[in-house]
Amino acid sequence: FGSHQGTMADFLATLQDAVKEKRMQKHIVAEVVGTLLYVFLSEAAAVNAETSGLLTNALGNGLALAVMIYSTAGDNGSGGKLNPSVSTGLIVTGRMDRVQYVLEIAAQLIGAFAGSILLRLSLPGNDLTHPFVAMGGISTGHPLSTFIWEFIATAFYVFVVFATVVDKQTRHPGLKVTLPAPFAPLAIGLSVTVGILACGPFTGGAMNPARIIAAGFVFWNFKNIWVYLLATVLGGMAGAIVYDNIFLEHQPPELEQTADHV
């Protein structure tokens, strides 16, 4: 027990030191702001899909994500994860350290809550019970089918992230994992668009645990929320592990250099 307590204290101390570093502060702010804007815009697109159709939801989500990755992926940003499924995929494959993971998840949740709150404040009263609002679409269907749709869509999304960003063979030489190749954000955004076009009519196409948790609380709708969370987290891990083990066997894990503690 004493050893465990000491280890936890050391980790918290390391966490505290990391937050004080200017580079990590920029990293956290980039994830907060990027996730906030993505969640606000993507959920707004989902709301508008009620009158303009599924394509509005799909394109709105995909384009918003691509633009925000372009905006937050540089050396002054965070790599533009904006999704706990992506961060979890990186840590389970040994490509992110624990301190950065905890801070990123916290930043993504804060950004998602802020984006969802702003959207709720912006919506007319009659849109607050909109079927697409809470998670990009809470399904009242069978939990198993909801799980399968969200699991596969999220696995596909994270698989594309690894293929276009983490895999150095698909990028220009010398670029770090935090700086995508020129077309990587567009490919990642399109993976979300495709995911929503495929599973949107059945689940809404959430593919993001932070968006699920935040919108679930803000719009007070928890129908099948555990299914969505389980599917998106496990799906992200599956996509990362499959790509990492099959295609990155000759590329050892390389932790992102975001702060001096890494």
Coordinates of C-alpha atoms in Angstrom, one line a residue:
F1 CA 0.0 0.0 0.0
G2 CA 2.8 2.4 0.9
S3 CA 4.6 1.7 -2.4
H4 CA 1.4 2.3 -4.3
Q5 CA 0.8 5.6 -2.4
G6 CA 4.4 6.7 -3.2
T7 CA 4.0 5.9 -6.8
M8 CA 0.8 7.9 -7.1
A9 CA 2.4 10.8 -5.2
D10 CA 5.3 10.8 -7.7
F11 CA 2.9 10.7 -10.6
L12 CA 0.9 13.6 -9.3
A13 CA 4.1 15.6 -8.7
T14 CA 5.2 14.9 -12.3
L15 CA 1.8 15.9 -13.5
Q16 CA 2.0 19.2 -11.6
D17 CA 5.5 19.9 -13.0
A18 CA 4.3 19.2 -16.5
V19 CA 1.4 21.7 -16.2
K20 CA 3.9 24.4 -15.3
E21 CA 5.8 24.0 -18.5
K22 CA 5.0 26.6 -21.2
R23 CA 5.0 24.0 -24.0
M24 CA 2.6 21.7 -22.2
Q25 CA 0.4 24.7 -21.4
K26 CA 0.1 25.5 -25.1
H27 CA -0.6 21.8 -25.7
I28 CA -3.4 21.7 -23.2
V29 CA -5.0 25.0 -24.5
A30 CA -4.8 23.7 -28.1
E31 CA -6.8 20.6 -27.1
V32 CA -9.3 22.6 -25.1
V33 CA -10.0 25.1 -27.8
G34 CA -9.8 22.6 -30.6
T35 CA -12.2 20.2 -28.9
L36 CA -14.6 23.1 -27.9
L37 CA -14.9 24.4 -31.5
Y38 CA -15.1 21.0 -33.0
V39 CA -17.9 19.8 -30.6
F40 CA -19.8 23.1 -31.0
L41 CA -19.7 23.0 -34.8
S42 CA -20.2 19.3 -35.2
E43 CA -23.2 19.2 -32.9
A44 CA -24.7 22.2 -34.6
A45 CA -24.3 20.5 -37.9
A46 CA -26.1 17.4 -36.4
V47 CA -29.0 19.6 -35.3
N48 CA -29.3 21.2 -38.7
A49 CA -29.4 17.8 -40.3
E50 CA -33.0 17.5 -39.1
T51 CA -34.1 19.8 -41.8
S52 CA -31.3 19.6 -44.4
G53 CA -30.5 15.9 -44.2
L54 CA -27.7 13.5 -43.1
L55 CA -25.2 15.0 -45.5
T56 CA -25.1 18.2 -43.5
N57 CA -24.2 16.2 -40.4
A58 CA -21.6 14.2 -42.1
L59 CA -19.9 17.0 -44.0
G60 CA -20.2 19.4 -41.1
N61 CA -18.5 17.0 -38.7
G62 CA -15.8 15.9 -41.1
L63 CA -14.9 19.4 -42.3
A64 CA -15.0 20.9 -38.8
L65 CA -12.6 18.1 -37.6
A66 CA -10.2 18.5 -40.5
V67 CA -10.0 22.3 -40.1
M68 CA -9.4 22.0 -36.3
I69 CA -6.7 19.4 -36.8
Y70 CA -5.0 21.7 -39.3
S71 CA -5.3 24.5 -36.7
T72 CA -3.9 22.6 -33.7
A73 CA -1.5 20.1 -35.0
G74 CA 1.7 22.2 -35.3
D75 CA 4.6 22.5 -32.9
N76 CA 2.7 25.3 -31.1
G77 CA -0.3 23.0 -30.8
S78 CA -1.1 19.6 -29.5
G79 CA -1.1 17.3 -32.5
G80 CA -4.8 17.8 -32.9
K81 CA -6.1 14.7 -31.2
L82 CA -9.4 16.3 -30.0
N83 CA -10.8 12.9 -29.2
P84 CA -10.1 10.5 -26.2
S85 CA -10.3 7.6 -28.6
V86 CA -7.2 8.8 -30.5
S87 CA -5.3 9.6 -27.3
T88 CA -6.2 6.2 -25.9
G89 CA -5.0 4.5 -29.1
L90 CA -1.7 6.3 -28.8
I91 CA -1.1 5.3 -25.2
V92 CA -2.1 1.6 -25.6
T93 CA 0.4 1.3 -28.4
G94 CA 3.2 3.0 -26.3
R95 CA 3.2 6.2 -28.4
M96 CA 2.2 8.6 -25.6
D97 CA 3.3 8.8 -22.0
R98 CA 0.9 8.7 -19.0
V99 CA 1.3 12.3 -18.0
Q100 CA 0.4 13.7 -21.4
Y101 CA -2.5 11.2 -21.7
V102 CA -4.1 12.4 -18.5
L103 CA -3.7 16.0 -19.4
E104 CA -5.1 15.5 -22.9
I105 CA -8.1 13.6 -21.7
A106 CA -8.9 16.4 -19.1
A107 CA -8.4 19.1 -21.8
Q108 CA -10.7 17.2 -24.3
L109 CA -13.4 16.8 -21.6
I110 CA -13.3 20.5 -20.7
G111 CA -13.4 21.5 -24.3
A112 CA -16.3 19.2 -25.0
F113 CA -18.3 20.4 -22.0
A114 CA -17.7 24.0 -23.0
G115 CA -18.7 23.4 -26.6
S116 CA -21.9 21.5 -25.6
I117 CA -22.9 24.2 -23.1
L118 CA -22.4 27.0 -25.7
L119 CA -24.5 25.0 -28.2
R120 CA -27.3 24.5 -25.7
L121 CA -27.3 28.2 -24.9
S122 CA -27.4 29.0 -28.6
L123 CA -30.3 26.7 -29.6
P124 CA -33.9 27.7 -29.6
G125 CA -36.0 26.0 -27.0
N126 CA -37.7 23.7 -29.5
D127 CA -34.4 22.2 -30.6
L128 CA -33.2 21.1 -27.1
T129 CA -34.9 17.7 -27.5
H130 CA -33.6 17.2 -31.0
P131 CA -32.7 13.6 -31.7
F132 CA -29.3 14.4 -33.1
V133 CA -28.2 16.8 -30.4
A134 CA -26.9 14.9 -27.4
M135 CA -24.2 12.7 -29.1
G136 CA -24.6 13.3 -32.7
G137 CA -27.6 11.0 -32.3
I138 CA -28.6 8.9 -29.4
S139 CA -30.0 5.6 -30.6
T140 CA -33.0 4.0 -29.0
G141 CA -32.2 0.8 -30.9
H142 CA -30.8 -2.4 -29.6
P143 CA -27.6 -1.9 -27.6
L144 CA -25.7 -4.6 -29.5
S145 CA -26.3 -3.0 -32.9
T146 CA -25.4 0.5 -31.5
F147 CA -22.2 -1.0 -30.1
I148 CA -21.2 -2.6 -33.5
W149 CA -21.9 0.5 -35.5
E150 CA -19.9 2.9 -33.2
F151 CA -17.1 0.3 -32.6
I152 CA -16.5 -0.1 -36.3
A153 CA -16.8 3.6 -37.2
T154 CA -14.4 4.6 -34.4
A155 CA -11.9 1.8 -35.2
F156 CA -12.0 3.0 -38.8
Y157 CA -11.4 6.6 -37.7
V158 CA -8.4 5.8 -35.5
F159 CA -7.0 3.4 -38.1
V160 CA -6.9 6.3 -40.5
V161 CA -5.2 8.5 -37.9
F162 CA -2.4 5.9 -37.5
A163 CA -2.1 5.4 -41.2
T164 CA -1.8 9.1 -42.1
V165 CA -0.1 10.6 -39.0
V166 CA 1.7 8.0 -36.9
D167 CA 3.1 5.9 -39.8
K168 CA 6.2 7.8 -41.0
Q169 CA 6.3 5.9 -44.3
T170 CA 3.2 7.8 -45.4
R171 CA 4.7 11.2 -44.6
H172 CA 7.5 13.5 -45.6
P173 CA 10.8 12.5 -44.0
G174 CA 11.6 14.3 -40.7
L175 CA 8.1 15.2 -39.6
K176 CA 7.2 14.3 -36.0
V177 CA 4.0 12.5 -35.0
T178 CA 2.6 15.8 -33.8
L179 CA 2.7 17.3 -37.2
P180 CA 0.5 15.6 -39.8
A181 CA 1.4 15.3 -43.4
P182 CA -0.3 18.0 -45.6
F183 CA -3.4 15.9 -46.4
A184 CA -3.6 13.9 -43.2
P185 CA -6.2 16.1 -41.5
L186 CA -8.4 16.0 -44.6
A187 CA -8.2 12.2 -44.7
I188 CA -9.1 12.0 -41.0
G189 CA -12.0 14.4 -41.5
L190 CA -13.3 12.3 -44.4
S191 CA -13.1 9.2 -42.2
V192 CA -15.6 10.9 -39.9
T193 CA -17.7 11.9 -42.8
V194 CA -17.8 8.3 -44.1
G195 CA -18.5 7.0 -40.6
I196 CA -21.5 9.3 -40.2
L197 CA -22.9 8.5 -43.7
A198 CA -22.7 4.8 -42.8
C199 CA -23.9 4.7 -39.2
G200 CA -25.5 8.2 -38.8
P201 CA -29.1 7.0 -39.5
F202 CA -28.7 4.3 -36.8
T203 CA -26.6 5.9 -34.0
G204 CA -25.8 9.5 -35.2
G205 CA -22.1 8.7 -35.6
A206 CA -20.6 9.9 -32.3
M207 CA -17.1 8.3 -32.5
N208 CA -15.9 10.6 -29.6
P209 CA -16.2 9.7 -25.9
A210 CA -15.7 13.4 -24.8
R211 CA -18.5 14.5 -27.0
I212 CA -20.7 11.7 -25.7
I213 CA -20.1 12.4 -22.0
A214 CA -20.4 16.2 -22.3
A215 CA -23.5 16.3 -24.5
G216 CA -25.1 13.6 -22.5
F217 CA -24.8 15.7 -19.3
V218 CA -25.5 19.1 -20.9
F219 CA -28.6 17.8 -22.7
W220 CA -29.4 15.4 -19.9
N221 CA -29.9 12.4 -22.2
F222 CA -28.1 9.2 -21.1
K223 CA -29.9 6.6 -23.3
N224 CA -27.4 3.9 -24.1
I225 CA -24.6 6.2 -23.1
W226 CA -22.5 3.3 -21.6
V227 CA -22.8 1.5 -25.0
Y228 CA -21.5 4.5 -26.8
L229 CA -18.6 5.0 -24.4
L230 CA -17.6 1.4 -24.5
A231 CA -17.8 1.2 -28.2
T232 CA -15.9 4.3 -29.0
V233 CA -13.1 3.6 -26.5
L234 CA -12.7 0.0 -27.5
G235 CA -13.1 0.8 -31.1
G236 CA -10.3 3.4 -30.9
M237 CA -8.0 0.9 -29.2
A238 CA -8.8 -1.8 -31.8
G239 CA -8.0 0.5 -34.7
A240 CA -4.8 1.6 -33.1
I241 CA -3.6 -1.9 -32.1
V242 CA -4.4 -3.4 -35.4
Y243 CA -2.5 -0.8 -37.4
D244 CA 0.3 -0.7 -34.9
N245 CA 0.9 -4.5 -34.9
I246 CA 0.4 -5.1 -38.6
F247 CA 2.0 -2.1 -40.3
L248 CA 4.3 -0.5 -37.7
E249 CA 6.3 -3.5 -36.5
H250 CA 9.5 -1.9 -37.9
Q251 CA 8.7 1.5 -36.4
P252 CA 9.2 1.4 -32.6
P253 CA 7.0 3.6 -30.4
E254 CA 8.1 7.2 -30.3
L255 CA 6.7 9.3 -27.6
E256 CA 5.6 12.8 -28.6
Q257 CA 8.0 15.5 -27.5
T258 CA 5.6 18.0 -26.1
A259 CA 7.3 19.0 -22.9
D260 CA 10.6 18.5 -21.1
H261 CA 9.4 15.7 -18.9
V262 CA 8.7 13.4 -22.0

